[in-house]
Amino acid sequence: QQPVQSPQAVILREGEDAVINCSSSKALYSVHWYRQKHGEAPVFLMILLKGGEQKGHEKISASFNEKKQQSSLYLTASQLSYSGTYFCGTEGGSQGNLIFGKGTKLSVKP
Amino acid sequence: DGGITQSPKYLFRKEGQNVTLSCEQNLNHDAMYWYRQDPGQGLRLIYYSQIVNDFQKGDIAEGYSVSREKKESFPLTVTSAQKNPTAFYLCASRRGGLTATNEKLFFGSGTQLSVL
């Protein structure tokens, strides 16, 4: 069952912040975050493995609440290059079964 | 350079025809994956393989078949039973095989399949 991402789309001005949420109905081993630009392959951002784990990647960070089976991706001081579709991928139950949400389309305007 | 190569980039299928999408990696990865991407649907898992000669069905395996005879190759066949095959297909791989949970995916550049 696909994890649920919200919002489906968001439009920002450069320098604004955004939060993308990902929730699952199943217990999770890990949460992956990827960004895909139109016509290109998804690019890895980060993996979170433990409940409560937080990670950062430049001005992009994420948290993982294992109990709530949720993860959030935080984008601060957004740049034009952050535009794209963000996907969370979750792995739980059957190891190796890495499934993705429907994505959140982020558009950053000048 | 190491990476994943998908071919062809564009593929057309006639009614009732089986077509095979190629995926080759030279990263020495144990695990390989096939995803289907439709607008607004995200990435949906078709099949995955954690070791050679073994593979598991994903959420939308019906109408597809795979093989994993070699570590570096994981071809996907779209059979005539798949009634709506038009989509963008992505192949991915990662290290670790059966212990791959903490490993990221590397994606190929994709194949766009269309029905004539």
Short mmCIF file of C-alpha atoms in Angstrom, two decimals:
data_model
loop_
_atom_site.label_atom_id
_atom_site.label_comp_id
_atom_site.label_asym_id
_atom_site.label_seq_id
_atom_site.Cartn_x
_atom_site.Cartn_y
_atom_site.Cartn_z
CA GLN A 1 0.00 0.00 0.00
CA GLN A 2 1.45 3.32 -1.10
CA PRO A 3 2.44 5.79 1.63
CA VAL A 4 0.37 8.96 1.59
CA GLN A 5 2.10 12.24 0.82
CA SER A 6 0.80 15.72 1.52
CA PRO A 7 0.41 18.25 0.11
CA GLN A 8 0.07 17.10 -3.50
CA ALA A 9 1.55 20.36 -4.75
CA VAL A 10 3.03 23.53 -3.34
CA ILE A 11 4.17 26.81 -4.87
CA LEU A 12 6.83 28.88 -3.13
CA ARG A 13 8.73 32.09 -3.69
CA GLU A 14 12.50 31.89 -3.40
CA GLY A 15 13.54 31.97 0.22
CA GLU A 16 10.30 30.54 1.60
CA ASP A 17 10.06 27.30 3.59
CA ALA A 18 8.02 24.17 2.96
CA VAL A 19 7.18 20.90 4.70
CA ILE A 20 6.23 17.69 2.91
CA ASN A 21 4.67 14.89 4.91
CA CYS A 22 4.66 11.15 4.35
CA SER A 23 2.58 8.66 6.34
CA SER A 24 2.15 4.92 6.21
CA SER A 25 -0.46 2.50 7.50
CA LYS A 26 2.28 -0.05 8.19
CA ALA A 27 5.20 -0.20 10.60
CA LEU A 28 8.33 0.98 8.84
CA TYR A 29 11.99 -0.06 8.77
CA SER A 30 13.07 2.99 6.83
CA VAL A 31 11.97 6.06 4.91
CA HIS A 32 13.69 7.29 1.75
CA TRP A 33 13.36 10.73 0.14
CA TYR A 34 14.06 11.43 -3.56
CA ARG A 35 13.59 14.40 -5.88
CA GLN A 36 12.75 14.05 -9.56
CA LYS A 37 12.93 16.76 -12.18
CA HIS A 38 10.77 16.47 -15.27
CA GLY A 39 12.01 13.81 -17.68
CA GLU A 40 14.87 12.75 -15.40
CA ALA A 41 15.55 9.90 -13.00
CA PRO A 42 14.83 10.43 -9.29
CA VAL A 43 17.81 11.59 -7.26
CA PHE A 44 18.49 10.43 -3.73
CA LEU A 45 18.17 12.95 -0.88
CA MET A 46 18.33 10.92 2.33
CA ILE A 47 17.36 7.78 4.24
CA LEU A 48 16.04 7.68 7.80
CA LEU A 49 16.30 4.43 9.69
CA LYS A 50 15.44 4.97 13.32
CA GLY A 51 12.44 6.39 15.08
CA GLY A 52 13.06 10.03 15.80
CA GLU A 53 16.04 10.18 13.49
CA GLN A 54 16.68 13.47 11.81
CA LYS A 55 19.02 14.16 8.94
CA GLY A 56 20.11 17.20 7.02
CA HIS A 57 21.29 17.77 3.48
CA GLU A 58 22.28 21.41 2.89
CA LYS A 59 19.01 23.27 3.62
CA ILE A 60 16.91 20.15 3.32
CA SER A 61 16.32 18.02 6.39
CA ALA A 62 13.94 15.29 7.46
CA SER A 63 12.54 13.58 10.53
CA PHE A 64 11.11 10.12 11.11
CA ASN A 65 8.52 9.38 13.79
CA GLU A 66 8.51 5.61 13.94
CA LYS A 67 5.57 5.37 16.34
CA LYS A 68 3.36 7.53 14.17
CA GLN A 69 4.72 5.86 11.01
CA GLN A 70 5.35 9.30 9.58
CA SER A 71 8.20 11.26 8.08
CA SER A 72 8.48 14.92 7.16
CA LEU A 73 10.83 16.66 4.73
CA TYR A 74 11.76 20.25 5.56
CA LEU A 75 12.98 22.65 2.88
CA THR A 76 14.24 25.96 4.22
CA ALA A 77 15.12 29.13 2.32
CA SER A 78 14.06 27.45 -0.92
CA GLN A 79 16.04 27.95 -4.11
CA LEU A 80 14.92 27.70 -7.74
CA SER A 81 16.86 24.42 -7.97
CA TYR A 82 14.56 22.83 -5.38
CA SER A 83 11.74 22.66 -7.93
CA GLY A 84 10.67 19.16 -8.82
CA THR A 85 8.57 16.30 -7.53
CA TYR A 86 9.49 14.85 -4.16
CA PHE A 87 8.82 11.21 -3.39
CA CYS A 88 8.96 9.36 -0.11
CA GLY A 89 9.68 5.65 -0.21
CA THR A 90 8.91 3.32 2.66
CA GLU A 91 10.14 -0.11 3.54
CA GLY A 92 8.32 -2.22 6.08
CA GLY A 93 6.95 -5.68 6.53
CA SER A 94 8.69 -7.46 3.70
CA GLN A 95 12.29 -6.31 3.52
CA GLY A 96 13.27 -5.15 0.07
CA ASN A 97 9.73 -4.11 -0.78
CA LEU A 98 10.43 -0.41 -1.24
CA ILE A 99 7.27 1.44 -2.26
CA PHE A 100 6.75 5.11 -3.04
CA GLY A 101 4.06 7.69 -2.52
CA LYS A 102 2.39 9.63 -5.32
CA GLY A 103 4.74 12.54 -4.93
CA THR A 104 4.57 16.22 -4.03
CA LYS A 105 5.18 18.72 -6.81
CA LEU A 106 7.18 21.69 -5.59
CA SER A 107 7.49 24.83 -7.70
CA VAL A 108 9.81 27.61 -6.60
CA LYS A 109 9.25 30.96 -8.31
CA PRO A 110 11.70 33.90 -8.43
CA ASP B 1 31.75 5.09 -15.00
CA GLY B 2 29.45 2.86 -12.99
CA GLY B 3 25.73 3.17 -13.42
CA ILE B 4 22.47 1.70 -14.63
CA THR B 5 21.63 1.57 -18.30
CA GLN B 6 18.09 1.22 -19.55
CA SER B 7 17.28 0.60 -23.18
CA PRO B 8 15.64 1.57 -25.34
CA LYS B 9 14.74 5.11 -24.32
CA TYR B 10 11.47 4.92 -26.30
CA LEU B 11 9.55 1.76 -27.19
CA PHE B 12 6.33 1.15 -29.07
CA ARG B 13 4.15 -1.90 -28.66
CA LYS B 14 1.53 -3.26 -31.00
CA GLU B 15 -1.64 -4.94 -29.75
CA GLY B 16 -1.01 -8.51 -28.58
CA GLN B 17 2.74 -8.10 -28.65
CA ASN B 18 5.21 -8.83 -25.85
CA VAL B 19 8.06 -6.37 -25.44
CA THR B 20 11.16 -6.52 -23.27
CA LEU B 21 12.80 -3.59 -21.52
CA SER B 22 16.47 -3.93 -20.74
CA CYS B 23 18.17 -2.94 -17.48
CA GLU B 24 21.90 -3.46 -16.93
CA GLN B 25 24.03 -2.26 -14.00
CA ASN B 26 27.78 -2.37 -13.43
CA LEU B 27 27.64 -1.25 -9.81
CA ASN B 28 27.89 -4.78 -8.45
CA HIS B 29 24.56 -4.30 -6.71
CA ASP B 30 22.64 -7.30 -5.43
CA ALA B 31 19.14 -5.81 -5.44
CA MET B 32 17.30 -4.58 -8.53
CA TYR B 33 13.85 -3.06 -9.00
CA TRP B 34 11.31 -2.17 -11.66
CA TYR B 35 8.89 0.73 -11.16
CA ARG B 36 6.12 2.05 -13.33
CA GLN B 37 5.44 5.79 -13.36
CA ASP B 38 2.14 7.28 -14.52
CA PRO B 39 1.27 10.97 -14.15
CA GLY B 40 -0.01 11.64 -10.65
CA GLN B 41 0.54 8.04 -9.52
CA GLY B 42 4.09 8.19 -8.27
CA LEU B 43 6.36 5.19 -8.61
CA ARG B 44 4.60 1.85 -8.39
CA LEU B 45 6.62 -1.30 -7.76
CA ILE B 46 6.28 -4.03 -10.37
CA TYR B 47 8.96 -6.59 -9.39
CA TYR B 48 12.11 -6.66 -7.32
CA SER B 49 15.01 -9.03 -6.92
CA GLN B 50 17.36 -9.21 -3.96
CA ILE B 51 19.66 -11.92 -5.29
CA VAL B 52 20.34 -13.73 -8.53
CA ASN B 53 17.73 -16.32 -9.55
CA ASP B 54 15.18 -14.93 -7.13
CA PHE B 55 12.53 -12.20 -7.46
CA GLN B 56 9.30 -11.08 -5.81
CA LYS B 57 6.13 -9.47 -7.07
CA GLY B 58 5.43 -5.87 -6.23
CA ASP B 59 2.05 -4.17 -6.08
CA ILE B 60 1.29 -4.26 -9.82
CA ALA B 61 2.99 -7.41 -11.18
CA GLU B 62 0.04 -8.62 -13.27
CA GLY B 63 0.84 -8.53 -16.98
CA TYR B 64 4.60 -8.36 -16.41
CA SER B 65 7.38 -10.91 -16.07
CA VAL B 66 11.07 -10.70 -15.12
CA SER B 67 14.16 -12.83 -14.91
CA ARG B 68 17.37 -12.50 -12.92
CA GLU B 69 19.86 -14.92 -14.42
CA LYS B 70 22.82 -12.59 -13.97
CA LYS B 71 23.63 -10.16 -11.18
CA GLU B 72 24.01 -7.23 -13.57
CA SER B 73 20.83 -7.76 -15.60
CA PHE B 74 17.12 -7.57 -14.75
CA PRO B 75 14.99 -7.45 -17.93
CA LEU B 76 11.27 -6.69 -17.74
CA THR B 77 8.81 -8.19 -20.23
CA VAL B 78 5.51 -6.43 -20.74
CA THR B 79 3.16 -9.14 -21.91
CA SER B 80 0.00 -8.89 -23.99
CA ALA B 81 -1.94 -9.45 -20.75
CA GLN B 82 -1.01 -5.93 -19.65
CA LYS B 83 -3.88 -4.00 -21.18
CA ASN B 84 -2.67 -0.52 -20.32
CA PRO B 85 1.12 -0.58 -20.72
CA THR B 86 1.68 3.04 -21.70
CA ALA B 87 3.90 4.49 -18.96
CA PHE B 88 7.42 5.50 -18.02
CA TYR B 89 9.39 2.55 -16.64
CA LEU B 90 12.26 3.01 -14.22
CA CYS B 91 14.82 0.42 -13.21
CA ALA B 92 16.81 0.83 -10.00
CA SER B 93 19.42 -1.03 -8.02
CA ARG B 94 21.07 -0.90 -4.63
CA ARG B 95 23.71 -2.70 -2.60
CA GLY B 96 23.09 -5.17 0.13
CA GLY B 97 20.56 -7.60 -1.27
CA LEU B 98 18.92 -9.17 1.73
CA THR B 99 20.35 -6.49 4.06
CA ALA B 100 19.63 -3.53 1.81
CA THR B 101 17.33 -1.52 4.11
CA ASN B 102 19.86 1.24 4.74
CA GLU B 103 21.03 1.53 1.14
CA LYS B 104 19.84 4.13 -1.35
CA LEU B 105 18.47 3.38 -4.79
CA PHE B 106 20.30 4.27 -7.99
CA PHE B 107 17.93 4.83 -10.89
CA GLY B 108 18.33 4.39 -14.62
CA SER B 109 17.17 7.07 -17.04
CA GLY B 110 13.95 5.22 -17.88
CA THR B 111 12.08 3.81 -20.87
CA GLN B 112 8.91 5.41 -22.22
CA LEU B 113 6.61 2.68 -23.53
CA SER B 114 3.69 3.58 -25.77
CA VAL B 115 1.02 1.52 -27.50
CA LEU B 116 0.55 1.88 -31.26
#
